[in-house]
Coordinates of C-alpha atoms and ligand atoms in Angstrom, one line a residue:
X1 CA -153.8 -283.0 31.6
X2 CA -156.9 -281.1 30.3
X3 CA -157.9 -281.0 26.6
X4 CA -156.2 -277.6 26.0
X5 CA -153.0 -278.9 27.4
X6 CA -153.2 -282.2 25.5
X7 CA -153.6 -280.2 22.3
X8 CA -150.9 -277.6 23.1
X9 CA -148.3 -280.0 24.4
X10 CA -149.0 -282.6 21.7
X11 CA -148.5 -279.9 19.1
X12 CA -145.3 -278.8 20.8
X13 CA -143.9 -282.3 20.5
X14 CA -144.5 -282.0 16.8
X15 CA -142.7 -278.6 16.7
X16 CA -145.8 -276.4 16.6
X17 CA -146.7 -273.6 18.9
X18 CA -150.5 -273.2 18.9
X19 CA -151.9 -269.8 20.1
X20 CA -155.1 -269.5 22.1
X21 CA -157.2 -268.7 19.0
X22 CA -156.1 -271.9 17.3
X23 CA -156.8 -274.0 20.4
X24 CA -160.3 -272.5 20.7
X25 CA -160.9 -273.1 17.0
X26 CA -159.8 -276.8 17.2
X27 CA -161.9 -277.5 20.3
X28 CA -164.9 -275.9 18.6
X29 CA -164.2 -278.0 15.5
X30 CA -164.2 -281.1 17.8
X31 CA -167.6 -280.1 19.3
X32 CA -169.2 -279.6 15.8
X33 CA -167.7 -282.9 14.7
X34 CA -169.3 -284.7 17.6
X35 CA -172.6 -282.9 17.1
X36 CA -172.8 -283.6 13.3
X37 CA -171.6 -287.1 13.8
X38 CA -174.9 -288.0 15.4
X39 CA -176.6 -287.4 12.1
X40 CA -173.8 -288.1 9.6
X41 CA -171.2 -290.8 9.5
X42 CA -168.1 -288.6 9.9
X43 CA -165.8 -290.4 12.2
X44 CA -165.6 -293.7 14.2
X45 CA -163.6 -291.9 16.9
X46 CA -166.0 -290.3 19.3
X47 CA -163.9 -289.8 22.5
X48 CA -163.0 -286.2 23.0
X49 CA -159.3 -286.9 23.8
X50 CA -159.0 -289.3 20.9
X51 CA -160.3 -286.7 18.5
X52 CA -157.5 -284.5 19.7
X53 CA -154.8 -287.1 19.4
X54 CA -155.9 -289.4 16.6
X55 CA -157.4 -286.8 14.3
X56 CA -155.8 -283.3 15.2
X57 CA -152.3 -284.3 16.3
X58 CA -152.3 -287.1 13.8
X59 CA -152.8 -284.6 10.9
X60 CA -150.2 -282.2 12.4
X61 CA -147.5 -284.8 11.9
X62 CA -147.2 -283.2 8.4
X63 CA -145.0 -280.7 10.2
X64 CA -142.4 -283.4 10.6
X65 CA -142.2 -283.9 6.9
X66 CA -142.0 -280.4 5.6
X67 CA -141.7 -276.7 6.5
X68 CA -145.4 -275.7 6.2
X69 CA -144.4 -272.0 6.2
X70 CA -143.1 -272.4 2.7
X71 CA -146.4 -273.7 1.4
X72 CA -148.9 -271.2 -0.1
X73 CA -151.5 -273.5 -1.8
X74 CA -152.7 -276.9 -0.7
X75 CA -155.3 -279.4 -1.8
X76 CA -156.7 -282.2 0.3
X77 CA -158.1 -285.0 -1.7
X78 CA -160.7 -287.2 0.1
X79 CA -160.8 -284.9 3.1
X80 CA -163.9 -286.6 4.7
X81 CA -164.5 -284.6 7.9
X82 CA -161.5 -282.3 7.1
X83 CA -158.5 -284.4 7.7
X84 CA -155.9 -283.3 7.2
X85 CA -156.8 -280.1 5.3
X86 CA -159.1 -278.3 7.7
X87 CA -156.7 -278.9 10.6
X88 CA -153.8 -277.6 8.5
X89 CA -155.9 -274.5 7.7
X90 CA -156.4 -273.7 11.4
X91 CA -152.8 -274.2 12.3
X92 CA -151.3 -272.6 9.2
X93 CA -153.8 -269.8 8.3
X94 CA -151.6 -268.4 5.6
X95 CA -152.2 -271.3 3.3
X96 CA -154.9 -271.2 0.6
X97 CA -156.7 -274.5 0.9
X98 CA -159.1 -276.5 -1.2
X99 CA -160.9 -279.5 0.4
X100 CA -162.2 -282.1 -2.0
X101 CA -164.6 -285.0 -1.4
X102 CA -166.9 -287.1 -3.5
X103 CA -169.6 -287.1 -0.7
X104 CA -171.6 -283.9 -0.6
X105 CA -173.0 -284.5 2.9
X106 CA -169.5 -284.2 4.3
X107 CA -169.0 -280.9 2.6
X108 CA -172.1 -279.5 4.3
X109 CA -170.4 -280.2 7.6
X110 CA -167.1 -278.7 6.4
X111 CA -168.8 -275.5 5.2
X112 CA -170.5 -275.2 8.6
X113 CA -167.1 -275.4 10.4
X114 CA -165.5 -272.9 8.0
X115 CA -168.4 -270.5 8.6
X116 CA -168.4 -270.9 12.4
X117 CA -164.7 -270.5 12.8
X118 CA -164.6 -267.6 10.2
X119 CA -161.9 -269.3 8.2
X120 CA -160.8 -267.5 5.1
X121 CA -159.0 -268.6 2.0
X122 CA -160.5 -272.1 2.1
X123 CA -163.2 -273.7 0.0
X124 CA -164.8 -277.1 -0.5
X125 CA -165.3 -278.8 -3.8
X126 CA -167.7 -281.6 -4.3
X127 CA -166.1 -283.8 -6.9
X128 CA -164.3 -287.0 -7.5
X129 CA -160.6 -286.5 -7.8
X130 CA -160.6 -288.0 -11.3
X131 CA -163.1 -285.4 -12.6
X132 CA -161.5 -282.4 -10.9
X133 CA -158.0 -283.4 -12.0
X134 CA -159.1 -282.9 -15.6
X135 CA -160.0 -279.3 -15.1
X136 CA -157.4 -276.9 -16.3
X137 CA -157.6 -274.5 -13.4
X138 CA -156.8 -277.2 -10.9
X139 CA -154.0 -279.0 -12.8
X140 CA -150.5 -278.5 -11.6
X141 CA -151.8 -275.6 -9.5
X142 CA -150.8 -276.5 -5.9
X143 CA -147.6 -276.4 -3.9
X144 CA -148.8 -279.4 -2.0
X145 CA -151.4 -282.2 -1.9
X146 CA -152.0 -283.8 1.5
X147 CA -154.1 -286.9 1.9
X148 CA -154.9 -289.4 4.6
X149 CA -156.7 -292.8 4.4
X150 CA -158.1 -292.5 0.9
X151 CA -156.5 -295.2 -1.3
X152 CA -153.3 -297.2 -1.7
X153 CA -150.4 -295.3 -3.2
X154 CA -150.8 -296.6 -6.7
X155 CA -154.4 -295.3 -6.8
X156 CA -153.7 -292.2 -4.6
X157 CA -151.0 -291.0 -6.9
X158 CA -153.4 -290.9 -9.8
X159 CA -155.9 -289.1 -7.7
X160 CA -153.5 -286.5 -6.4
X161 CA -150.3 -285.9 -8.5
X162 CA -152.1 -284.2 -11.4
X163 CA -152.9 -281.3 -9.0
X164 CA -149.3 -280.8 -7.8
X165 CA -147.0 -278.2 -9.4
X166 CA -143.6 -279.2 -10.6
X167 CA -141.3 -278.9 -7.6
X168 CA -144.3 -279.3 -5.3
X169 CA -145.1 -282.3 -3.1
X170 CA -147.6 -285.0 -2.4
X171 CA -147.6 -285.9 1.4
X172 CA -149.4 -289.2 1.8
X173 CA -150.0 -290.0 5.5
X174 CA -149.6 -293.7 5.7
X175 CA -149.1 -296.4 8.2
X176 CA -147.0 -299.5 8.6
X177 CA -147.9 -300.9 5.2
X178 CA -146.1 -298.2 3.3
X179 CA -143.3 -300.4 2.1
X180 CA -145.8 -302.8 0.5
X181 CA -147.7 -299.9 -1.0
X182 CA -144.5 -298.4 -2.4
X183 CA -143.6 -301.7 -4.0
X184 CA -146.9 -301.7 -5.8
X185 CA -147.2 -298.0 -6.4
X186 CA -143.7 -296.9 -7.4
X187 CA -144.3 -297.4 -11.1
X188 CA -147.5 -295.3 -10.9
X189 CA -145.7 -292.5 -9.1
X190 CA -143.1 -292.4 -11.9
X191 CA -145.7 -292.5 -14.7
X192 CA -147.5 -289.6 -13.1
X193 CA -144.4 -287.4 -12.8
X194 CA -143.6 -288.1 -9.2
X195 CA -140.5 -289.3 -7.3
X196 CA -140.3 -290.6 -3.8
X197 CA -138.0 -288.1 -2.0
X198 CA -138.2 -289.3 1.6
X199 CA -140.1 -291.4 4.0
X200 CA -140.7 -289.6 7.3
X201 CA -141.6 -291.6 10.4
X202 CA -143.6 -289.7 13.0
X203 CA -145.1 -290.7 16.2
X204 CA -148.5 -289.3 17.0
X205 CA -148.1 -287.7 20.5
X206 CA -149.9 -289.5 23.4
X207 CA -150.8 -292.5 21.3
X208 CA -149.2 -295.8 20.1
X209 CA -149.6 -294.6 16.5
X210 CA -146.7 -294.4 14.2
X211 CA -147.2 -292.7 10.9
X212 CA -145.1 -293.2 7.9
X213 CA -145.4 -290.2 5.6
X214 CA -144.4 -290.6 1.9
X215 CA -143.0 -287.4 0.7
X216 CA -143.3 -287.5 -3.1
X217 CA -141.9 -284.6 -5.2
X218 CA -143.4 -283.7 -8.6
X219 CA -140.5 -283.8 -11.0
X220 CA -142.3 -283.9 -14.3
X221 CA -145.7 -282.7 -15.6
X222 CA -148.4 -285.3 -15.6
X223 CA -149.5 -286.4 -19.0
X224 CA -152.9 -285.1 -20.1
X225 CA -154.4 -288.6 -20.2
X226 CA -154.2 -288.8 -16.4
X227 CA -156.3 -289.1 -14.3
X228 CA -158.3 -291.6 -16.2
X229 CA -162.0 -291.6 -16.0
X230 CA -163.8 -291.9 -12.6
X231 CA -163.5 -295.4 -11.1
X232 CA -160.7 -296.5 -13.5
X233 CA -157.8 -295.9 -11.1
X234 CA -159.2 -298.3 -8.5
X235 CA -160.4 -300.9 -11.0
X236 CA -157.2 -301.0 -12.8
X237 CA -154.4 -299.3 -10.8
X238 CA -151.6 -297.8 -12.9
X239 CA -148.4 -299.9 -13.2
X240 CA -149.6 -302.8 -11.0
Ligands
SAM1 N1 -159.1 -288.1 4.8 C1 -160.1 -288.3 5.8 C2 -159.5 -288.9 7.1 O1 -158.4 -289.2 7.1 O2 -160.3 -289.0 8.1 C3 -161.2 -289.2 5.3 C4 -160.9 -290.6 5.0 S1 -162.2 -291.6 4.4 C5 -161.7 -293.2 4.8 C6 -162.0 -291.5 2.6 C7 -162.6 -290.3 2.0 O3 -162.2 -290.2 0.7 C8 -164.2 -290.3 2.0 O4 -164.7 -289.2 2.5 C9 -164.5 -290.5 0.5 O5 -165.7 -289.9 0.1 C10 -163.3 -289.8 -0.2 N2 -163.0 -290.3 -1.5 C11 -162.7 -291.6 -1.9 N3 -162.4 -291.7 -3.2 C12 -162.5 -290.5 -3.7 C13 -162.4 -289.9 -5.0 N4 -162.1 -290.7 -6.0 N5 -162.5 -288.6 -5.1 C14 -162.8 -287.8 -4.0 N6 -163.0 -288.3 -2.8 C15 -162.9 -289.6 -2.6

């Protein structure tokens, strides 16, 4: 199976039909990632096929947790090299997306990919989640926050739930430690106005990876005092 087939068939297994433009964009994204990775520390995965499976298809497991067609605005907190937000943008171009990361160097890479692929309705913000979450225009402003590999759920909820509208969702792409994280983090989720709606298990096609996606609905507004100041959520996780 060549790379195009790997991508197309893997996406189909997740219920997504990619068109040729999207496949070209994802493969170009992969090339840029490998190129920039020689200068910046963007990813530990450097095999072409593994980038397709363990980054691209991995991010697209979100399709198993929700109907992405219903989402209009999305924020990705701690996006790193664009996972999952930039992959979501390519595959669901109708969504308005904000990518957030505390490391500016990574944003330079993301802006280059956005420019090369001529992506619209997507922007990058250099900030810590705790600072951005205090800004009025970002608070309770998004249908969805999607996040992968940033922090445990107790901390991640404080980073992300302030951005989500009431009735919107946090999708936390997690692994096999989710139950443990939920035990620790359920109090924080509740304090911040969220409620676990569902855990969705999703296998990443052509890998041994099994994701567990925590689908958390925002039921109440987040109190103004959250997020606390930068660093505080990790130092002293809520409700733990
Ligand atoms: N989400 C990407 C992925 O799955 O490949 C990147 C994961 S990387 C392990 C974690 C990223 O989160 C880093 O790029 C880091 O700079 C960012 N990050 C960690 N804490 C953050 C915070 N408080 N606010 C914004 N970004 C943060």
